[in-house]
């Protein structure tokens, strides 16, 4: 496992991307360490900023030759609004690569990539790796509206098997990604599903994939205050290989998990049967 680096990264590219922003950061030494599913923690506002916590973003692309990494983000609060104001030539302090990336099959497989909104950001590099290893891919990309889709053109450059959904029907099929997903899984004889998006979507995708006997790996979107496993604010209840449920840290043990191991219904709670529940209740 490649250790993360902390570097001062120069912004060398920025552009709007529908409802989102895309930044290209020159971060020496980091790109060569990145695998699909890794994330980067970005310090906002400089050393004198009152915003002490870094913001975590999935790494969209990594180019070792150019020593750049790309991130895609939405303006959702003070930190991301500040980030959106930055210009080419500005710099930010970053730590990357962080987290546990998606597991790669190691053999040719039929894979389906499912994503909501800009949750698709890490999926394209993953799909390219699977294709390079002799596998095939299909995409099911969804969002609330057409403007909030991300990367449909990138998906279409990789494969002809791309299905788009929007909640309001402004592009593609009206409804959620889980609507056309069963048909896609059957059509491509899927071996594995990779998903990234809101927790409710990941739960539903896991159920559909499991019903079709496909393995499913999910990249969760949990708030990560520290990004390095210290603060414990991003814990999820996950069933271990020994059958015991434990809280695990999304930022270190994840963000990519076997979807069938995550206790989706219990996220945000302290289940009575979780290891250490009695001690937690005592405090």
PDB file of C-alpha atoms in Angstrom:
ATOM      1  CA  UNK A   1       0.000   0.000   0.000  1.00  0.00           C
ATOM      2  CA  UNK A   2       1.423   3.377  -1.050  1.00  0.00           C
ATOM      3  CA  UNK A   3       1.808   5.844   1.791  1.00  0.00           C
ATOM      4  CA  UNK A   4       0.166   9.255   1.404  1.00  0.00           C
ATOM      5  CA  UNK A   5       2.152  12.427   0.872  1.00  0.00           C
ATOM      6  CA  UNK A   6       1.447  15.952   2.060  1.00  0.00           C
ATOM      7  CA  UNK A   7       2.380  18.518  -0.573  1.00  0.00           C
ATOM      8  CA  UNK A   8       1.605  22.040  -1.664  1.00  0.00           C
ATOM      9  CA  UNK A   9      -0.307  21.556  -4.927  1.00  0.00           C
ATOM     10  CA  UNK A  10      -0.559  24.192  -7.646  1.00  0.00           C
ATOM     11  CA  UNK A  11      -3.852  24.575  -9.475  1.00  0.00           C
ATOM     12  CA  UNK A  12      -2.961  24.144 -13.145  1.00  0.00           C
ATOM     13  CA  UNK A  13      -6.468  23.751 -14.539  1.00  0.00           C
ATOM     14  CA  UNK A  14     -10.048  24.555 -13.596  1.00  0.00           C
ATOM     15  CA  UNK A  15     -13.331  24.391 -15.467  1.00  0.00           C
ATOM     16  CA  UNK A  16     -17.058  24.210 -14.847  1.00  0.00           C
ATOM     17  CA  UNK A  17     -18.585  20.771 -15.370  1.00  0.00           C
ATOM     18  CA  UNK A  18     -22.350  21.114 -15.429  1.00  0.00           C
ATOM     19  CA  UNK A  19     -23.398  21.764 -11.829  1.00  0.00           C
ATOM     20  CA  UNK A  20     -19.868  21.001 -10.610  1.00  0.00           C
ATOM     21  CA  UNK A  21     -16.289  22.232 -10.729  1.00  0.00           C
ATOM     22  CA  UNK A  22     -13.224  20.334 -11.907  1.00  0.00           C
ATOM     23  CA  UNK A  23      -9.762  21.211 -10.619  1.00  0.00           C
ATOM     24  CA  UNK A  24      -6.434  19.912 -11.901  1.00  0.00           C
ATOM     25  CA  UNK A  25      -3.725  19.962  -9.229  1.00  0.00           C
ATOM     26  CA  UNK A  26       0.001  19.502  -9.795  1.00  0.00           C
ATOM     27  CA  UNK A  27       0.918  17.417  -6.766  1.00  0.00           C
ATOM     28  CA  UNK A  28       4.470  16.014  -7.096  1.00  0.00           C
ATOM     29  CA  UNK A  29       4.833  12.382  -6.109  1.00  0.00           C
ATOM     30  CA  UNK A  30       1.142  11.686  -5.571  1.00  0.00           C
ATOM     31  CA  UNK A  31      -0.283  10.692  -8.968  1.00  0.00           C
ATOM     32  CA  UNK A  32       1.899   7.596  -9.335  1.00  0.00           C
ATOM     33  CA  UNK A  33       0.534   6.291  -6.016  1.00  0.00           C
ATOM     34  CA  UNK A  34      -3.156   6.678  -6.872  1.00  0.00           C
ATOM     35  CA  UNK A  35      -5.522   3.757  -7.502  1.00  0.00           C
ATOM     36  CA  UNK A  36      -9.207   4.153  -8.472  1.00  0.00           C
ATOM     37  CA  UNK A  37     -11.201   4.881  -5.326  1.00  0.00           C
ATOM     38  CA  UNK A  38      -8.495   6.780  -3.453  1.00  0.00           C
ATOM     39  CA  UNK A  39      -9.329  10.253  -2.179  1.00  0.00           C
ATOM     40  CA  UNK A  40      -7.492  13.480  -1.401  1.00  0.00           C
ATOM     41  CA  UNK A  41      -7.887  15.724   1.658  1.00  0.00           C
ATOM     42  CA  UNK A  42      -7.598  19.412   0.772  1.00  0.00           C
ATOM     43  CA  UNK A  43      -6.845  22.225   3.240  1.00  0.00           C
ATOM     44  CA  UNK A  44      -9.057  25.248   2.597  1.00  0.00           C
ATOM     45  CA  UNK A  45      -8.130  28.890   3.065  1.00  0.00           C
ATOM     46  CA  UNK A  46      -4.440  28.678   3.939  1.00  0.00           C
ATOM     47  CA  UNK A  47      -2.647  28.551   7.276  1.00  0.00           C
ATOM     48  CA  UNK A  48      -4.613  31.463   8.761  1.00  0.00           C
ATOM     49  CA  UNK A  49      -8.031  30.083   7.825  1.00  0.00           C
ATOM     50  CA  UNK A  50     -10.670  29.412  10.479  1.00  0.00           C
ATOM     51  CA  UNK A  51     -11.653  26.318   8.477  1.00  0.00           C
ATOM     52  CA  UNK A  52      -9.482  23.817  10.327  1.00  0.00           C
ATOM     53  CA  UNK A  53     -10.836  20.632   8.771  1.00  0.00           C
ATOM     54  CA  UNK A  54      -9.710  19.432   5.370  1.00  0.00           C
ATOM     55  CA  UNK A  55     -12.285  18.569   2.705  1.00  0.00           C
ATOM     56  CA  UNK A  56     -12.183  15.072   1.211  1.00  0.00           C
ATOM     57  CA  UNK A  57     -12.747  14.475  -2.509  1.00  0.00           C
ATOM     58  CA  UNK A  58     -12.537  11.346  -4.641  1.00  0.00           C
ATOM     59  CA  UNK A  59      -9.642  11.503  -7.074  1.00  0.00           C
ATOM     60  CA  UNK A  60     -11.142  11.676 -10.537  1.00  0.00           C
ATOM     61  CA  UNK A  61      -7.984  11.237 -12.610  1.00  0.00           C
ATOM     62  CA  UNK A  62      -4.283  10.828 -11.901  1.00  0.00           C
ATOM     63  CA  UNK A  63      -1.568  11.491 -14.490  1.00  0.00           C
ATOM     64  CA  UNK A  64       1.874  10.366 -13.250  1.00  0.00           C
ATOM     65  CA  UNK A  65       3.640  11.848 -16.285  1.00  0.00           C
ATOM     66  CA  UNK A  66       2.231  15.319 -15.633  1.00  0.00           C
ATOM     67  CA  UNK A  67       2.217  14.737 -11.843  1.00  0.00           C
ATOM     68  CA  UNK A  68      -1.393  15.913 -11.674  1.00  0.00           C
ATOM     69  CA  UNK A  69      -4.556  14.752  -9.991  1.00  0.00           C
ATOM     70  CA  UNK A  70      -8.089  15.905 -10.838  1.00  0.00           C
ATOM     71  CA  UNK A  71     -10.989  16.417  -8.449  1.00  0.00           C
ATOM     72  CA  UNK A  72     -14.643  17.148  -9.132  1.00  0.00           C
ATOM     73  CA  UNK A  73     -16.794  18.849  -6.517  1.00  0.00           C
ATOM     74  CA  UNK A  74     -20.064  20.656  -5.906  1.00  0.00           C
ATOM     75  CA  UNK A  75     -20.432  23.910  -3.995  1.00  0.00           C
ATOM     76  CA  UNK A  76     -22.176  22.660  -0.867  1.00  0.00           C
ATOM     77  CA  UNK A  77     -20.868  24.851   1.930  1.00  0.00           C
ATOM     78  CA  UNK A  78     -18.316  27.445   2.965  1.00  0.00           C
ATOM     79  CA  UNK A  79     -15.305  25.232   2.246  1.00  0.00           C
ATOM     80  CA  UNK A  80     -16.276  24.223  -1.281  1.00  0.00           C
ATOM     81  CA  UNK A  81     -17.371  27.788  -2.083  1.00  0.00           C
ATOM     82  CA  UNK A  82     -13.893  28.933  -1.096  1.00  0.00           C
ATOM     83  CA  UNK A  83     -12.337  26.209  -3.230  1.00  0.00           C
ATOM     84  CA  UNK A  84     -14.474  27.241  -6.211  1.00  0.00           C
ATOM     85  CA  UNK A  85     -13.037  30.782  -5.987  1.00  0.00           C
ATOM     86  CA  UNK A  86      -9.460  29.625  -6.518  1.00  0.00           C
ATOM     87  CA  UNK A  87      -7.773  30.299  -9.856  1.00  0.00           C
ATOM     88  CA  UNK A  88      -5.013  28.757 -11.928  1.00  0.00           C
ATOM     89  CA  UNK A  89      -1.711  29.532 -10.231  1.00  0.00           C
ATOM     90  CA  UNK A  90      -3.140  29.398  -6.710  1.00  0.00           C
ATOM     91  CA  UNK A  91      -2.062  26.554  -4.450  1.00  0.00           C
ATOM     92  CA  UNK A  92      -3.627  24.343  -1.805  1.00  0.00           C
ATOM     93  CA  UNK A  93      -2.149  21.923   0.699  1.00  0.00           C
ATOM     94  CA  UNK A  94      -3.200  18.333   0.014  1.00  0.00           C
ATOM     95  CA  UNK A  95      -2.730  14.891   1.525  1.00  0.00           C
ATOM     96  CA  UNK A  96      -3.109  11.896  -0.808  1.00  0.00           C
ATOM     97  CA  UNK A  97      -3.678   9.186  -1.728  1.00  0.00           C
ATOM     98  CA  UNK A  98      -5.942   8.301   1.198  1.00  0.00           C
ATOM     99  CA  UNK A  99      -8.314   5.443   1.928  1.00  0.00           C
ATOM    100  CA  UNK A 100      -8.727   1.942   0.590  1.00  0.00           C
ATOM    101  CA  UNK A 101      -9.366   1.902  -3.183  1.00  0.00           C
ATOM    102  CA  UNK A 102     -11.691  -0.326  -5.171  1.00  0.00           C
ATOM    103  CA  UNK A 103     -10.438  -3.908  -5.387  1.00  0.00           C
ATOM    104  CA  UNK A 104      -9.373  -4.770  -8.930  1.00  0.00           C
ATOM    105  CA  UNK A 105     -10.569  -8.128 -10.292  1.00  0.00           C
ATOM    106  CA  UNK A 106      -7.155  -9.376 -11.456  1.00  0.00           C
ATOM    107  CA  UNK A 107      -8.810 -11.159 -14.375  1.00  0.00           C
ATOM    108  CA  UNK A 108     -11.191 -10.280 -17.220  1.00  0.00           C
ATOM    109  CA  UNK A 109     -14.696  -9.608 -15.861  1.00  0.00           C
ATOM    110  CA  UNK A 110     -17.956  -8.031 -16.918  1.00  0.00           C
ATOM    111  CA  UNK A 111     -18.373  -5.008 -14.657  1.00  0.00           C
ATOM    112  CA  UNK A 112     -21.157  -2.474 -14.245  1.00  0.00           C
ATOM    113  CA  UNK A 113     -20.354   1.005 -12.915  1.00  0.00           C
ATOM    114  CA  UNK A 114     -23.233   2.694 -11.092  1.00  0.00           C
ATOM    115  CA  UNK A 115     -23.015   6.270  -9.873  1.00  0.00           C
ATOM    116  CA  UNK A 116     -25.135   9.151  -8.691  1.00  0.00           C
ATOM    117  CA  UNK A 117     -24.177  12.713  -9.617  1.00  0.00           C
ATOM    118  CA  UNK A 118     -20.465  13.416  -9.357  1.00  0.00           C
ATOM    119  CA  UNK A 119     -20.067  10.128  -7.502  1.00  0.00           C
ATOM    120  CA  UNK A 120     -19.058   8.940 -10.964  1.00  0.00           C
ATOM    121  CA  UNK A 121     -15.713  10.768 -10.651  1.00  0.00           C
ATOM    122  CA  UNK A 122     -13.550   7.726  -9.733  1.00  0.00           C
ATOM    123  CA  UNK A 123     -15.396   5.320 -12.019  1.00  0.00           C
ATOM    124  CA  UNK A 124     -13.824   6.155 -15.362  1.00  0.00           C
ATOM    125  CA  UNK A 125     -10.234   5.364 -14.417  1.00  0.00           C
ATOM    126  CA  UNK A 126     -11.501   2.143 -12.817  1.00  0.00           C
ATOM    127  CA  UNK A 127     -13.384   1.195 -15.983  1.00  0.00           C
ATOM    128  CA  UNK A 128     -10.321   1.847 -18.124  1.00  0.00           C
ATOM    129  CA  UNK A 129      -8.250  -0.441 -15.905  1.00  0.00           C
ATOM    130  CA  UNK A 130     -10.823  -3.235 -16.207  1.00  0.00           C
ATOM    131  CA  UNK A 131     -10.941  -2.877 -19.999  1.00  0.00           C
ATOM    132  CA  UNK A 132      -7.130  -2.836 -20.170  1.00  0.00           C
ATOM    133  CA  UNK A 133      -7.135  -6.132 -18.280  1.00  0.00           C
ATOM    134  CA  UNK A 134      -9.374  -7.701 -20.926  1.00  0.00           C
ATOM    135  CA  UNK A 135     -12.712  -7.112 -19.229  1.00  0.00           C
ATOM    136  CA  UNK A 136     -15.838  -5.257 -20.339  1.00  0.00           C
ATOM    137  CA  UNK A 137     -17.800  -2.479 -18.658  1.00  0.00           C
ATOM    138  CA  UNK A 138     -21.219  -0.874 -18.692  1.00  0.00           C
ATOM    139  CA  UNK A 139     -22.361   2.307 -16.951  1.00  0.00           C
ATOM    140  CA  UNK A 140     -25.584   3.344 -15.247  1.00  0.00           C
ATOM    141  CA  UNK A 141     -25.263   7.036 -14.387  1.00  0.00           C
ATOM    142  CA  UNK A 142     -27.990   8.918 -12.562  1.00  0.00           C
ATOM    143  CA  UNK A 143     -28.722  12.315 -11.057  1.00  0.00           C
ATOM    144  CA  UNK A 144     -31.623  14.495 -10.004  1.00  0.00           C
ATOM    145  CA  UNK A 145     -31.433  16.532 -13.233  1.00  0.00           C
ATOM    146  CA  UNK A 146     -29.471  16.511 -16.479  1.00  0.00           C
ATOM    147  CA  UNK A 147     -27.250  19.322 -15.200  1.00  0.00           C
ATOM    148  CA  UNK A 148     -26.236  17.228 -12.184  1.00  0.00           C
ATOM    149  CA  UNK A 149     -25.017  14.278 -14.236  1.00  0.00           C
ATOM    150  CA  UNK A 150     -21.266  13.967 -14.527  1.00  0.00           C
ATOM    151  CA  UNK A 151     -19.104  12.185 -17.080  1.00  0.00           C
ATOM    152  CA  UNK A 152     -21.644  10.742 -19.498  1.00  0.00           C
ATOM    153  CA  UNK A 153     -19.322  11.635 -22.379  1.00  0.00           C
ATOM    154  CA  UNK A 154     -16.388   9.961 -20.609  1.00  0.00           C
ATOM    155  CA  UNK A 155     -18.414   6.796 -20.131  1.00  0.00           C
ATOM    156  CA  UNK A 156     -19.445   6.779 -23.791  1.00  0.00           C
ATOM    157  CA  UNK A 157     -15.788   7.066 -24.810  1.00  0.00           C
ATOM    158  CA  UNK A 158     -15.090   3.807 -22.960  1.00  0.00           C
ATOM    159  CA  UNK A 159     -18.121   1.709 -23.879  1.00  0.00           C
ATOM    160  CA  UNK A 160     -21.343   1.734 -25.883  1.00  0.00           C
ATOM    161  CA  UNK A 161     -23.203   0.304 -22.895  1.00  0.00           C
ATOM    162  CA  UNK A 162     -24.208   3.511 -21.107  1.00  0.00           C
ATOM    163  CA  UNK A 163     -27.609   4.085 -19.505  1.00  0.00           C
ATOM    164  CA  UNK A 164     -28.548   7.478 -18.051  1.00  0.00           C
ATOM    165  CA  UNK A 165     -31.314   8.205 -15.554  1.00  0.00           C
ATOM    166  CA  UNK A 166     -32.608  11.456 -14.076  1.00  0.00           C
ATOM    167  CA  UNK A 167     -35.192  11.863 -11.354  1.00  0.00           C
ATOM    168  CA  UNK A 168     -37.113  14.444 -13.399  1.00  0.00           C
ATOM    169  CA  UNK A 169     -36.683  12.806 -16.807  1.00  0.00           C
ATOM    170  CA  UNK A 170     -34.685  15.738 -18.204  1.00  0.00           C
ATOM    171  CA  UNK A 171     -32.203  13.254 -19.700  1.00  0.00           C
ATOM    172  CA  UNK A 172     -32.331   9.522 -20.288  1.00  0.00           C
ATOM    173  CA  UNK A 173     -34.719   7.283 -18.362  1.00  0.00           C
ATOM    174  CA  UNK A 174     -36.967   8.929 -15.786  1.00  0.00           C
ATOM    175  CA  UNK A 175     -36.338   7.563 -12.303  1.00  0.00           C
ATOM    176  CA  UNK A 176     -33.477   6.127 -10.252  1.00  0.00           C
ATOM    177  CA  UNK A 177     -30.444   4.091 -11.322  1.00  0.00           C
ATOM    178  CA  UNK A 178     -31.989   0.981  -9.775  1.00  0.00           C
ATOM    179  CA  UNK A 179     -34.793   1.072 -12.365  1.00  0.00           C
ATOM    180  CA  UNK A 180     -32.775  -0.074 -15.416  1.00  0.00           C
ATOM    181  CA  UNK A 181     -30.035  -1.767 -13.376  1.00  0.00           C
ATOM    182  CA  UNK A 182     -31.526  -5.298 -13.314  1.00  0.00           C
ATOM    183  CA  UNK A 183     -31.879  -5.312 -17.103  1.00  0.00           C
ATOM    184  CA  UNK A 184     -28.319  -4.056 -17.546  1.00  0.00           C
ATOM    185  CA  UNK A 185     -26.911  -6.702 -15.199  1.00  0.00           C
ATOM    186  CA  UNK A 186     -28.698  -9.431 -17.121  1.00  0.00           C
ATOM    187  CA  UNK A 187     -27.762  -8.065 -20.557  1.00  0.00           C
ATOM    188  CA  UNK A 188     -24.026  -7.901 -19.844  1.00  0.00           C
ATOM    189  CA  UNK A 189     -23.957 -10.982 -17.602  1.00  0.00           C
ATOM    190  CA  UNK A 190     -22.318  -8.914 -14.888  1.00  0.00           C
ATOM    191  CA  UNK A 191     -19.763 -10.484 -12.574  1.00  0.00           C
ATOM    192  CA  UNK A 192     -19.227  -7.409 -10.424  1.00  0.00           C
ATOM    193  CA  UNK A 193     -20.842  -4.041  -9.713  1.00  0.00           C
ATOM    194  CA  UNK A 194     -18.958  -0.941  -8.561  1.00  0.00           C
ATOM    195  CA  UNK A 195     -21.031   1.902  -7.120  1.00  0.00           C
ATOM    196  CA  UNK A 196     -20.501   5.377  -5.711  1.00  0.00           C
ATOM    197  CA  UNK A 197     -23.168   7.790  -4.562  1.00  0.00           C
ATOM    198  CA  UNK A 198     -25.587   8.554  -1.716  1.00  0.00           C
ATOM    199  CA  UNK A 199     -26.009   5.917   0.989  1.00  0.00           C
ATOM    200  CA  UNK A 200     -29.588   5.111   0.036  1.00  0.00           C
ATOM    201  CA  UNK A 201     -28.545   4.474  -3.546  1.00  0.00           C
ATOM    202  CA  UNK A 202     -25.667   2.230  -2.453  1.00  0.00           C
ATOM    203  CA  UNK A 203     -28.001   0.160  -0.305  1.00  0.00           C
ATOM    204  CA  UNK A 204     -30.453  -0.288  -3.183  1.00  0.00           C
ATOM    205  CA  UNK A 205     -27.689  -1.112  -5.678  1.00  0.00           C
ATOM    206  CA  UNK A 206     -26.286  -3.711  -3.271  1.00  0.00           C
ATOM    207  CA  UNK A 207     -29.689  -5.398  -3.049  1.00  0.00           C
ATOM    208  CA  UNK A 208     -30.112  -5.501  -6.843  1.00  0.00           C
ATOM    209  CA  UNK A 209     -26.575  -6.749  -7.474  1.00  0.00           C
ATOM    210  CA  UNK A 210     -26.873  -9.463  -4.827  1.00  0.00           C
ATOM    211  CA  UNK A 211     -30.160 -10.640  -6.339  1.00  0.00           C
ATOM    212  CA  UNK A 212     -28.286 -11.111  -9.634  1.00  0.00           C
ATOM    213  CA  UNK A 213     -25.393 -13.001  -8.014  1.00  0.00           C
ATOM    214  CA  UNK A 214     -22.926 -10.210  -8.810  1.00  0.00           C
ATOM    215  CA  UNK A 215     -20.297  -9.069  -6.345  1.00  0.00           C
ATOM    216  CA  UNK A 216     -20.763  -5.446  -5.330  1.00  0.00           C
ATOM    217  CA  UNK A 217     -18.251  -2.881  -4.102  1.00  0.00           C
ATOM    218  CA  UNK A 218     -19.446   0.495  -2.856  1.00  0.00           C
ATOM    219  CA  UNK A 219     -17.606   3.772  -2.273  1.00  0.00           C
ATOM    220  CA  UNK A 220     -19.465   5.472   0.565  1.00  0.00           C
ATOM    221  CA  UNK A 221     -20.024   9.203   0.844  1.00  0.00           C
ATOM    222  CA  UNK A 222     -19.431   9.762   4.553  1.00  0.00           C
ATOM    223  CA  UNK A 223     -18.365  13.065   6.100  1.00  0.00           C
ATOM    224  CA  UNK A 224     -14.672  12.798   6.924  1.00  0.00           C
ATOM    225  CA  UNK A 225     -13.338  15.346   9.372  1.00  0.00           C
ATOM    226  CA  UNK A 226      -9.707  14.231   9.562  1.00  0.00           C
ATOM    227  CA  UNK A 227      -9.335  11.791   6.650  1.00  0.00           C
ATOM    228  CA  UNK A 228      -6.714   9.702   8.441  1.00  0.00           C
ATOM    229  CA  UNK A 229      -8.706   7.635  10.946  1.00  0.00           C
ATOM    230  CA  UNK A 230      -8.143   9.671  14.105  1.00  0.00           C
ATOM    231  CA  UNK A 231     -11.438  11.464  14.786  1.00  0.00           C
ATOM    232  CA  UNK A 232     -13.824   8.489  14.297  1.00  0.00           C
ATOM    233  CA  UNK A 233     -16.596  10.667  12.834  1.00  0.00           C
ATOM    234  CA  UNK A 234     -16.953   8.574   9.677  1.00  0.00           C
ATOM    235  CA  UNK A 235     -17.499   5.136  11.232  1.00  0.00           C
ATOM    236  CA  UNK A 236     -19.861   2.611   9.673  1.00  0.00           C
ATOM    237  CA  UNK A 237     -21.153  -0.708  11.051  1.00  0.00           C
ATOM    238  CA  UNK A 238     -19.620  -3.435   8.881  1.00  0.00           C
ATOM    239  CA  UNK A 239     -19.702  -7.221   9.231  1.00  0.00           C
ATOM    240  CA  UNK A 240     -16.194  -8.693   9.329  1.00  0.00           C
ATOM    241  CA  UNK A 241     -15.023 -11.901   7.677  1.00  0.00           C
ATOM    242  CA  UNK A 242     -15.491 -13.583  11.063  1.00  0.00           C
ATOM    243  CA  UNK A 243     -19.174 -12.621  11.142  1.00  0.00           C
ATOM    244  CA  UNK A 244     -18.689 -10.035  13.901  1.00  0.00           C
ATOM    245  CA  UNK A 245     -20.053  -6.521  13.342  1.00  0.00           C
ATOM    246  CA  UNK A 246     -17.657  -3.675  14.109  1.00  0.00           C
ATOM    247  CA  UNK A 247     -17.474   0.030  13.526  1.00  0.00           C
ATOM    248  CA  UNK A 248     -14.873   0.703  10.836  1.00  0.00           C
ATOM    249  CA  UNK A 249     -13.510   4.019   9.629  1.00  0.00           C
ATOM    250  CA  UNK A 250     -14.668   5.010   6.160  1.00  0.00           C
ATOM    251  CA  UNK A 251     -11.562   7.110   5.604  1.00  0.00           C
ATOM    252  CA  UNK A 252      -9.087   4.301   6.321  1.00  0.00           C
ATOM    253  CA  UNK A 253     -10.882   0.957   5.968  1.00  0.00           C
ATOM    254  CA  UNK A 254     -12.960   2.502   3.168  1.00  0.00           C
ATOM    255  CA  UNK A 255     -14.299   4.408   1.419  1.00  0.00           C
ATOM    256  CA  UNK A 256     -14.618   1.288  -0.745  1.00  0.00           C
ATOM    257  CA  UNK A 257     -16.404  -1.632   0.933  1.00  0.00           C
ATOM    258  CA  UNK A 258     -18.007  -4.914  -0.055  1.00  0.00           C
ATOM    259  CA  UNK A 259     -21.600  -3.685  -0.171  1.00  0.00           C
ATOM    260  CA  UNK A 260     -22.956  -6.915   1.285  1.00  0.00           C
ATOM    261  CA  UNK A 261     -20.913  -6.366   4.461  1.00  0.00           C
ATOM    262  CA  UNK A 262     -22.180  -2.855   5.230  1.00  0.00           C
ATOM    263  CA  UNK A 263     -25.143  -2.689   7.607  1.00  0.00           C
ATOM    264  CA  UNK A 264     -26.922   0.013   5.664  1.00  0.00           C
ATOM    265  CA  UNK A 265     -30.009   0.126   7.906  1.00  0.00           C
ATOM    266  CA  UNK A 266     -27.844   0.745  10.971  1.00  0.00           C
ATOM    267  CA  UNK A 267     -25.666   3.546   9.616  1.00  0.00           C
ATOM    268  CA  UNK A 268     -25.698   6.453  12.058  1.00  0.00           C
ATOM    269  CA  UNK A 269     -26.794   4.269  14.984  1.00  0.00           C
ATOM    270  CA  UNK A 270     -25.111   2.040  17.587  1.00  0.00           C
ATOM    271  CA  UNK A 271     -26.532  -1.441  16.948  1.00  0.00           C
ATOM    272  CA  UNK A 272     -26.947  -3.508  20.114  1.00  0.00           C
ATOM    273  CA  UNK A 273     -24.890  -6.357  18.675  1.00  0.00           C
ATOM    274  CA  UNK A 274     -21.950  -4.284  17.443  1.00  0.00           C
ATOM    275  CA  UNK A 275     -18.652  -5.180  19.073  1.00  0.00           C
ATOM    276  CA  UNK A 276     -18.151  -2.872  22.059  1.00  0.00           C
ATOM    277  CA  UNK A 277     -21.772  -1.616  22.094  1.00  0.00           C
ATOM    278  CA  UNK A 278     -22.096  -2.056  25.866  1.00  0.00           C
ATOM    279  CA  UNK A 279     -19.027   0.070  26.514  1.00  0.00           C
ATOM    280  CA  UNK A 280     -20.255   2.754  24.113  1.00  0.00           C
ATOM    281  CA  UNK A 281     -23.620   2.849  25.857  1.00  0.00           C
ATOM    282  CA  UNK A 282     -21.918   3.319  29.193  1.00  0.00           C
ATOM    283  CA  UNK A 283     -20.453   6.581  27.947  1.00  0.00           C
TER     284      UNK A 283
END
